[in-house]
Amino acid sequence: MTYHQRTARQLQLLLLPCVLLVGALVVYPALYSIYLSLTNASLVGVAATHPRFVGTRNYVRLFADGGFWNSLAVTFWFVLGSAVIGQFVLGLAAAVLLRRPLRFKHLINSIILLPNAVPEVVAGFIWISMLAGGDHATLNRLLGALGIPPVRWLQDFPLAMIIVVNTWRGIASAMILMTAGLSAVPGEIREAARIDGASPRQVFRFITLPLIMPTIFLYMLVSTVTTISIFGFIYALTRGGPGNATEIIGIYIYNQSFTAFQLGYGSAVAVVTLILSLAIGLVYVRALKVEV
Amino acid sequence: MFNGRILAGISVAVALAIGSAQAKTIRIAEHRQARIDALKTVVPDIEKKYNVHIEVVEYPAPEKDYLTKLLTELRAGNAPDIFTAPHGQDVADMAAAGYLAPLTAELKAWDGYAQSVDAAKAMATGKDGQMYVLPAMLNVQQIYYRRDILEKAGISTAQPKTWAELLDRAKEIKAKTGAYGLLFPAGVTWGGGSFTEGFRLLIVGTSTPQIANDDGTLNLTSPGIKDAFGFYADLINNDLMPIQPLLEPEPWVLPKYQMFPAGKLVATTSGSWCYIYDWGPESKNPIPNVTEVVGSWEVPGKQGGQYVLVDLESPWAVNSKSPDVGLAKKVMLELGSVKADVAYAQNLGNIPGRTDAAADPDFQKLKPLVPILAALKNGTGTYLKTAEGFSAVAEGVARATEAQLRKKTDAAGAQKILVDYVKEVVGDEAVK
Amino acid sequence: MNETEPVVPRPRGRDAVAYAILSLISIYCAIPFVWLVLASFDANAALFLRWPSPWTLNNYIGIFVREGGARWFFNSFVVVGAATIIVLVFSGFGGYALSRTNAWWKRPFLYTIILVRVVPPPALVVPLYSILLTANNAVASFVRSLLAPELMRPAMLVVGLIDGYLGLILVFAAMQLPLALWIMKTYFDTIPYDYEEAALVDGASLFQRLRLVLAPLALPGLGAAGIFAFISAWGDFLMPLIFLSSSELQMLPLGLFRAFLRVQQIDYGFLSALAILYMLPAVIAFGFARRYFVQTFSGGVKA
């Protein structure tokens, strides 16, 4: 065995525990749901104990199902509004501004980090109180002090509200990554550009931004993936309602699998999500021209 | 230090387990504090009688989470030995899956069988003639109203004879007192209650009073279904019931626990539990002198007739995959004893399913419940036959009435939502 | 934070703008907590914002006196703590391997594990349950062959895969590993190969190199990966809901979630006090790990 072969073997050995654990408890269940998606498996009724193979029937039904398309659309706006725009813009702004030697820098930093540490059930619970209808609810009362009449936030603007709440939860992770990315940009380059007469905006646009592109890519990939898979806090906050206005894909799968008890159909939704995310992953890699 | 704490934890658990090492263990799933408290009053006797160790496993209280956990375990064959189906309407679907051990022989040999209310026995029997659940507790539902407020406003408290009369009464309440006139539960967040505490009370009074056909299909395209949604439409369009709270989580809290006691809602459907739980001694917001102040009407039919609705209340079932089905059945039958029934009645205000509970001195202390049980004994009580697919019907009704609450559809549209949903879930061929 | 600040003097007006924007972001982040904190000290807390009357500590005390608060905390720490340790060890090794290898499967593997995480947890519950139940039965028959019958149950509470610590620990670890592997892989990419070569010249084996040279260097990366794994597992409620039943094993999210409809009327005071205690460990952990973030993520993604 050559030295290189031995090293390769050792590296594989190091990775083995991860492969086993992720393979058994993440990849295998995902593959199993491909199998389930080809059956009429259910949680109640005869199909619970004796599922039948139904071929692609679940998929055919899926593409004709308005509820499914609705949940894809809701998920799209949710990811775009919160992960791609809301968290990213506010996180980047915070990261850029907190590079200044401001007086309350550490306090502000801590406050922004706080929501990120809030467990999903608590996040749902807090925001129910914030956004409840009626003039006693927290937000309405605060706005009432400014003379703004009460709004039924979760009833009238449900999708916007879950975007607001998820942005709230995620500013910190965007800020952390962007701070790190910015710190890797050599100060001398920016200074040189400034001395050459570039405006701060130009420095940011033409020097800083290209240099933090790899960080942005990592952020976009990870936050898109984790946002698509969100379930817990929307479940605690709106359970997908009113109607199906906030029925993101995770809630839709839950409703199909555990409210309508149709495991096979719910699994088909999960499989389609997986395929779509592969496409999104490819788009990111191509569009941002970054290699792993 | 970490290891030390884990070891300490283990040794405590060991000590607990050794104490009961001799006896077999039967696991009972139960949820909600009041139900658990009731269960625990009878557990020691059962443990002694059969030399078993009974482990009460607390399940999550929200109905959907309860079902999610229980059904996941049942499907994998790893659920507790004894558990409850949340509503009578869920039994047929769970039985069809093979989750429930048949109980016919045991129930017929059981000393409580002769005492059981006929309606309860009928509801516990599936269309294959087998019984899968213990008809221990019943919920009895009708319309409850604030007698004091009606009298003060000079509004009749006589039994309304038809839907039209009932709606007129609600409109009169609205006009004369400004309060909401009548609440029927609706919407998705109320869960199974939109069906069991709302829609079901209407459908029995229509021209098509049953949903389950004899051949096992579901009759959802009937005019009765549309009429029932039409009744909801009248309530909603005339602003007779509070809509906003029904769209929020825990929809019953505001109308039932706050608006009704405060007189801002004057009539509502409810079960007999309201005298104990919602507005009675167990309530956080009790109505003083509740049995005098709160009166009841039977639910009128569309063109006439009067109905008091009965349903199995969270009926007990035995896991068909229990390691010791025989013992589990014996233990479960004990949960139908007079003592157990009365304990649940005391804590929750439901009605025992057996007539001999009426003679129990503790039950007689529950004054508002005594006449209800007596009436059941005499054969009053209307019930809806259930069938496979009823879980889907209940969810479909919740979705349809939600759309009505949000003023997105009319009665015909609501019926279409129901039919489409049930077809999607149980298949086109099951719906007529 | 040791980044260099530009020496060009900045006009004061810009600072004012910065303060204004940062204040708005801070208010947005902080304001939802106002109700939570007030309600937790309120004897008559409601879903609505109100000044506590009367002020009370009973909500907090009740968690430990009336309910099994101490046990919930203990269980949460055991399960999430153990899962985090597994994530740290596995992702440390795995991340290093992924960083140093050039094998053909490297990129497919990295993308597979991260993209498979888009599958929302509800879709994984049923398959996971059957896998774990199968494994659990194997563990149970093994334990039965070792231990006296009366020790079975306490043993299974620890090593059981369904309704036992071990099962949930493995589930959490597996769910958090993909992100941790990415973090560690990108972090090891920033550590030059020179360090190892020096050790290699001295004749150190791979494991010596890992232990003596790379482990100390990897600390910031591990800190960041660990904190994300901890916070995410700490906040999850669906998996404990499905996989735990025994009262001995109840965890914080279940205590919180169960309190919702346990009685018909929600006890908002109790709930908010518990919510505050529940989020506290995650907040503290975040505070400690903050300094690792910059070092860890400054590399971004490199070829």
mmCIF file of C-alpha atoms in Angstrom, chain B residues 124-351:
data_model
loop_
_atom_site.group_PDB
_atom_site.id
_atom_site.type_symbol
_atom_site.label_atom_id
_atom_site.label_comp_id
_atom_site.label_asym_id
_atom_site.label_seq_id
_atom_site.Cartn_x
_atom_site.Cartn_y
_atom_site.Cartn_z
ATOM 1 C CA ALA B 124 -69.550 1.083 20.441
ATOM 2 C CA THR B 125 -70.597 -1.511 17.864
ATOM 3 C CA GLY B 126 -69.033 -1.271 14.428
ATOM 4 C CA LYS B 127 -70.747 -2.157 11.174
ATOM 5 C CA ASP B 128 -69.176 -5.629 11.337
ATOM 6 C CA GLY B 129 -71.070 -6.202 14.589
ATOM 7 C CA GLN B 130 -67.853 -6.193 16.630
ATOM 8 C CA MET B 131 -67.278 -3.894 19.588
ATOM 9 C CA TYR B 132 -63.874 -2.260 19.776
ATOM 10 C CA VAL B 133 -64.260 0.309 22.533
ATOM 11 C CA LEU B 134 -65.577 0.538 26.057
ATOM 12 C CA PRO B 135 -68.752 2.654 26.148
ATOM 13 C CA ALA B 136 -67.788 4.062 29.531
ATOM 14 C CA MET B 137 -68.375 7.796 29.294
ATOM 15 C CA LEU B 138 -70.788 9.797 27.181
ATOM 16 C CA ASN B 139 -70.898 13.404 26.284
ATOM 17 C CA VAL B 140 -74.347 14.845 25.992
ATOM 18 C CA GLN B 141 -74.738 18.012 24.004
ATOM 19 C CA GLN B 142 -77.411 20.580 23.475
ATOM 20 C CA ILE B 143 -77.745 24.367 23.523
ATOM 21 C CA TYR B 144 -77.079 26.290 26.724
ATOM 22 C CA TYR B 145 -78.253 29.872 27.224
ATOM 23 C CA ARG B 146 -78.091 32.650 29.824
ATOM 24 C CA ARG B 147 -81.551 32.489 31.344
ATOM 25 C CA ASP B 148 -80.900 35.611 33.445
ATOM 26 C CA ILE B 149 -80.028 37.738 30.454
ATOM 27 C CA LEU B 150 -82.953 36.555 28.335
ATOM 28 C CA GLU B 151 -85.434 37.181 31.143
ATOM 29 C CA LYS B 152 -84.033 40.601 31.850
ATOM 30 C CA ALA B 153 -84.301 41.558 28.193
ATOM 31 C CA GLY B 154 -87.793 40.139 27.949
ATOM 32 C CA ILE B 155 -86.877 37.445 25.458
ATOM 33 C CA SER B 156 -88.681 34.104 25.505
ATOM 34 C CA THR B 157 -86.803 31.192 27.067
ATOM 35 C CA ALA B 158 -89.179 28.635 25.545
ATOM 36 C CA GLN B 159 -87.729 25.761 23.567
ATOM 37 C CA PRO B 160 -87.262 26.860 19.929
ATOM 38 C CA LYS B 161 -89.122 24.473 17.621
ATOM 39 C CA THR B 162 -87.263 24.897 14.329
ATOM 40 C CA TRP B 163 -83.971 26.269 13.001
ATOM 41 C CA ALA B 164 -85.823 29.381 11.890
ATOM 42 C CA GLU B 165 -87.133 29.941 15.407
ATOM 43 C CA LEU B 166 -83.678 29.391 16.867
ATOM 44 C CA LEU B 167 -82.131 31.884 14.459
ATOM 45 C CA ASP B 168 -84.886 34.398 15.162
ATOM 46 C CA ARG B 169 -84.179 34.015 18.868
ATOM 47 C CA ALA B 170 -80.490 34.657 18.252
ATOM 48 C CA LYS B 171 -81.330 37.739 16.176
ATOM 49 C CA GLU B 172 -83.611 38.985 18.908
ATOM 50 C CA ILE B 173 -80.815 38.558 21.452
ATOM 51 C CA LYS B 174 -78.453 40.468 19.214
ATOM 52 C CA ALA B 175 -80.983 43.264 18.681
ATOM 53 C CA LYS B 176 -82.084 43.636 22.285
ATOM 54 C CA THR B 177 -78.855 43.041 24.217
ATOM 55 C CA GLY B 178 -76.136 43.726 21.673
ATOM 56 C CA ALA B 179 -74.491 40.451 22.673
ATOM 57 C CA TYR B 180 -73.743 37.610 20.302
ATOM 58 C CA GLY B 181 -76.808 35.388 20.021
ATOM 59 C CA LEU B 182 -75.617 31.843 19.352
ATOM 60 C CA LEU B 183 -72.317 30.018 18.898
ATOM 61 C CA PHE B 184 -71.760 26.818 16.964
ATOM 62 C CA PRO B 185 -68.105 25.706 17.011
ATOM 63 C CA ALA B 186 -66.440 25.992 13.616
ATOM 64 C CA GLY B 187 -63.077 26.239 11.973
ATOM 65 C CA VAL B 188 -59.820 24.376 11.888
ATOM 66 C CA THR B 189 -58.338 25.337 15.227
ATOM 67 C CA TRP B 190 -61.320 23.922 17.116
ATOM 68 C CA GLY B 191 -60.280 20.529 15.717
ATOM 69 C CA GLY B 192 -62.734 17.644 15.978
ATOM 70 C CA GLY B 193 -65.027 19.893 17.999
ATOM 71 C CA SER B 194 -66.249 21.762 14.922
ATOM 72 C CA PHE B 195 -67.890 18.510 13.950
ATOM 73 C CA THR B 196 -68.802 16.959 17.311
ATOM 74 C CA GLU B 197 -69.919 20.134 19.068
ATOM 75 C CA GLY B 198 -71.255 21.940 16.039
ATOM 76 C CA PHE B 199 -72.092 20.408 12.697
ATOM 77 C CA ARG B 200 -73.247 17.071 14.140
ATOM 78 C CA LEU B 201 -75.949 18.808 16.155
ATOM 79 C CA LEU B 202 -77.423 20.204 12.957
ATOM 80 C CA ILE B 203 -77.199 17.245 10.628
ATOM 81 C CA VAL B 204 -79.438 15.031 12.800
ATOM 82 C CA GLY B 205 -82.261 17.528 12.387
ATOM 83 C CA THR B 206 -82.199 17.679 8.596
ATOM 84 C CA SER B 207 -84.038 15.652 5.971
ATOM 85 C CA THR B 208 -80.949 13.416 5.708
ATOM 86 C CA PRO B 209 -80.091 12.823 9.355
ATOM 87 C CA GLN B 210 -77.311 10.262 8.882
ATOM 88 C CA ILE B 211 -74.026 10.485 7.017
ATOM 89 C CA ALA B 212 -73.047 6.806 7.103
ATOM 90 C CA ASN B 213 -74.899 4.719 4.514
ATOM 91 C CA ASP B 214 -75.632 1.070 5.232
ATOM 92 C CA ASP B 215 -73.177 -0.049 2.553
ATOM 93 C CA GLY B 216 -70.311 1.732 4.290
ATOM 94 C CA THR B 217 -70.225 4.748 1.994
ATOM 95 C CA LEU B 218 -70.625 8.327 3.177
ATOM 96 C CA ASN B 219 -73.579 10.430 2.128
ATOM 97 C CA LEU B 220 -72.053 13.891 1.874
ATOM 98 C CA THR B 221 -73.849 15.261 -1.171
ATOM 99 C CA SER B 222 -77.215 15.254 0.590
ATOM 100 C CA PRO B 223 -79.373 18.383 0.939
ATOM 101 C CA GLY B 224 -79.089 18.016 4.720
ATOM 102 C CA ILE B 225 -75.359 18.713 4.612
ATOM 103 C CA LYS B 226 -75.932 21.812 2.545
ATOM 104 C CA ASP B 227 -78.682 22.968 4.914
ATOM 105 C CA ALA B 228 -76.376 22.540 7.899
ATOM 106 C CA PHE B 229 -73.726 24.696 6.222
ATOM 107 C CA GLY B 230 -76.535 27.105 5.389
ATOM 108 C CA PHE B 231 -77.297 27.412 9.097
ATOM 109 C CA TYR B 232 -73.656 28.330 9.709
ATOM 110 C CA ALA B 233 -73.895 30.867 6.898
ATOM 111 C CA ASP B 234 -76.893 32.493 8.618
ATOM 112 C CA LEU B 235 -75.036 32.695 11.915
ATOM 113 C CA ILE B 236 -71.973 34.182 10.273
ATOM 114 C CA ASN B 237 -73.609 36.556 7.808
ATOM 115 C CA ASN B 238 -75.924 37.989 10.436
ATOM 116 C CA ASP B 239 -73.005 38.475 12.816
ATOM 117 C CA LEU B 240 -74.765 36.300 15.394
ATOM 118 C CA MET B 241 -71.632 34.516 16.555
ATOM 119 C CA PRO B 242 -68.162 35.815 17.407
ATOM 120 C CA ILE B 243 -65.945 35.014 14.439
ATOM 121 C CA GLN B 244 -62.562 36.509 15.204
ATOM 122 C CA PRO B 245 -61.806 34.283 18.246
ATOM 123 C CA LEU B 246 -62.632 31.162 16.236
ATOM 124 C CA LEU B 247 -59.816 31.920 13.815
ATOM 125 C CA GLU B 248 -57.191 32.011 16.533
ATOM 126 C CA PRO B 249 -55.531 29.214 18.476
ATOM 127 C CA GLU B 250 -57.548 27.835 21.420
ATOM 128 C CA PRO B 251 -60.738 29.252 19.872
ATOM 129 C CA TRP B 252 -62.988 28.144 22.729
ATOM 130 C CA VAL B 253 -61.208 30.192 25.383
ATOM 131 C CA LEU B 254 -62.551 33.629 24.563
ATOM 132 C CA PRO B 255 -66.188 32.803 23.706
ATOM 133 C CA LYS B 256 -66.800 30.068 26.228
ATOM 134 C CA TYR B 257 -64.695 31.056 29.197
ATOM 135 C CA GLN B 258 -64.899 34.813 28.953
ATOM 136 C CA MET B 259 -67.693 36.077 26.710
ATOM 137 C CA PHE B 260 -70.366 33.685 27.972
ATOM 138 C CA PRO B 261 -69.692 34.295 31.681
ATOM 139 C CA ALA B 262 -69.546 38.039 30.952
ATOM 140 C CA GLY B 263 -72.866 37.925 29.106
ATOM 141 C CA LYS B 264 -71.357 38.974 25.776
ATOM 142 C CA LEU B 265 -72.378 35.649 24.282
ATOM 143 C CA VAL B 266 -75.793 34.462 25.339
ATOM 144 C CA ALA B 267 -76.264 30.982 23.866
ATOM 145 C CA THR B 268 -73.907 28.279 22.696
ATOM 146 C CA THR B 269 -73.809 24.586 22.000
ATOM 147 C CA SER B 270 -72.038 22.703 24.708
ATOM 148 C CA GLY B 271 -71.787 19.418 26.494
ATOM 149 C CA SER B 272 -73.036 18.717 29.985
ATOM 150 C CA TRP B 273 -69.466 19.375 31.120
ATOM 151 C CA CYS B 274 -70.150 23.116 31.055
ATOM 152 C CA TYR B 275 -71.905 22.936 34.437
ATOM 153 C CA ILE B 276 -68.765 21.476 35.991
ATOM 154 C CA TYR B 277 -65.897 22.588 33.843
ATOM 155 C CA ASP B 278 -66.582 25.654 31.707
ATOM 156 C CA TRP B 279 -68.698 27.708 34.103
ATOM 157 C CA GLY B 280 -69.028 25.475 37.171
ATOM 158 C CA PRO B 281 -66.941 24.770 40.236
ATOM 159 C CA GLU B 282 -63.886 23.531 38.259
ATOM 160 C CA SER B 283 -63.795 26.671 36.129
ATOM 161 C CA LYS B 284 -61.334 29.532 36.446
ATOM 162 C CA ASN B 285 -64.136 31.913 35.648
ATOM 163 C CA PRO B 286 -67.248 30.362 37.238
ATOM 164 C CA ILE B 287 -70.764 31.717 36.806
ATOM 165 C CA PRO B 288 -72.348 32.026 40.259
ATOM 166 C CA ASN B 289 -75.394 29.851 40.701
ATOM 167 C CA VAL B 290 -74.729 28.280 37.319
ATOM 168 C CA THR B 291 -77.585 25.754 37.285
ATOM 169 C CA GLU B 292 -80.140 28.517 37.779
ATOM 170 C CA VAL B 293 -78.581 31.109 35.561
ATOM 171 C CA VAL B 294 -77.745 28.843 32.635
ATOM 172 C CA GLY B 295 -80.641 26.996 31.038
ATOM 173 C CA SER B 296 -80.691 24.516 28.199
ATOM 174 C CA TRP B 297 -82.635 23.937 25.007
ATOM 175 C CA GLU B 298 -82.627 20.761 23.041
ATOM 176 C CA VAL B 299 -81.379 21.294 19.512
ATOM 177 C CA PRO B 300 -84.347 21.875 17.205
ATOM 178 C CA GLY B 301 -84.545 20.168 13.837
ATOM 179 C CA LYS B 302 -84.736 22.169 10.637
ATOM 180 C CA GLN B 303 -88.515 21.719 10.352
ATOM 181 C CA GLY B 304 -89.148 20.518 13.878
ATOM 182 C CA GLY B 305 -88.183 17.783 16.284
ATOM 183 C CA GLN B 306 -85.895 18.093 19.272
ATOM 184 C CA TYR B 307 -82.535 16.469 19.730
ATOM 185 C CA VAL B 308 -80.116 15.844 22.556
ATOM 186 C CA LEU B 309 -76.912 14.532 21.062
ATOM 187 C CA VAL B 310 -74.932 11.742 22.670
ATOM 188 C CA ASP B 311 -71.479 10.560 21.699
ATOM 189 C CA LEU B 312 -68.872 8.305 23.194
ATOM 190 C CA GLU B 313 -66.474 10.495 25.143
ATOM 191 C CA SER B 314 -62.853 9.487 24.502
ATOM 192 C CA PRO B 315 -63.723 5.775 24.587
ATOM 193 C CA TRP B 316 -61.124 3.333 25.900
ATOM 194 C CA ALA B 317 -59.606 0.757 23.589
ATOM 195 C CA VAL B 318 -57.039 -2.015 23.906
ATOM 196 C CA ASN B 319 -53.995 -2.155 21.662
ATOM 197 C CA SER B 320 -54.303 -5.275 19.501
ATOM 198 C CA LYS B 321 -50.505 -5.595 19.608
ATOM 199 C CA SER B 322 -50.264 -5.356 23.380
ATOM 200 C CA PRO B 323 -47.891 -7.998 24.765
ATOM 201 C CA ASP B 324 -50.693 -9.183 27.060
ATOM 202 C CA VAL B 325 -54.019 -8.412 25.410
ATOM 203 C CA GLY B 326 -55.955 -10.531 27.905
ATOM 204 C CA LEU B 327 -54.690 -8.650 30.931
ATOM 205 C CA ALA B 328 -55.052 -5.322 29.174
ATOM 206 C CA LYS B 329 -58.716 -6.108 28.488
ATOM 207 C CA LYS B 330 -59.333 -6.955 32.133
ATOM 208 C CA VAL B 331 -57.722 -3.726 33.255
ATOM 209 C CA MET B 332 -59.646 -1.737 30.669
ATOM 210 C CA LEU B 333 -63.000 -3.116 31.824
ATOM 211 C CA GLU B 334 -62.182 -1.756 35.266
ATOM 212 C CA LEU B 335 -62.020 1.700 33.695
ATOM 213 C CA GLY B 336 -65.749 1.301 33.084
ATOM 214 C CA SER B 337 -66.565 0.741 36.745
ATOM 215 C CA VAL B 338 -69.033 3.020 38.479
ATOM 216 C CA LYS B 339 -66.185 4.432 40.517
ATOM 217 C CA ALA B 340 -64.130 5.281 37.439
ATOM 218 C CA ASP B 341 -67.151 6.727 35.638
ATOM 219 C CA VAL B 342 -68.040 8.921 38.580
ATOM 220 C CA ALA B 343 -64.427 10.086 38.955
ATOM 221 C CA TYR B 344 -64.385 11.186 35.311
ATOM 222 C CA ALA B 345 -67.824 12.776 35.734
ATOM 223 C CA GLN B 346 -66.590 14.736 38.748
ATOM 224 C CA ASN B 347 -63.500 15.995 36.970
ATOM 225 C CA LEU B 348 -64.919 16.628 33.528
ATOM 226 C CA GLY B 349 -68.682 16.811 33.771
ATOM 227 C CA ASN B 350 -69.374 14.040 31.305
ATOM 228 C CA ILE B 351 -72.094 11.476 31.808
#
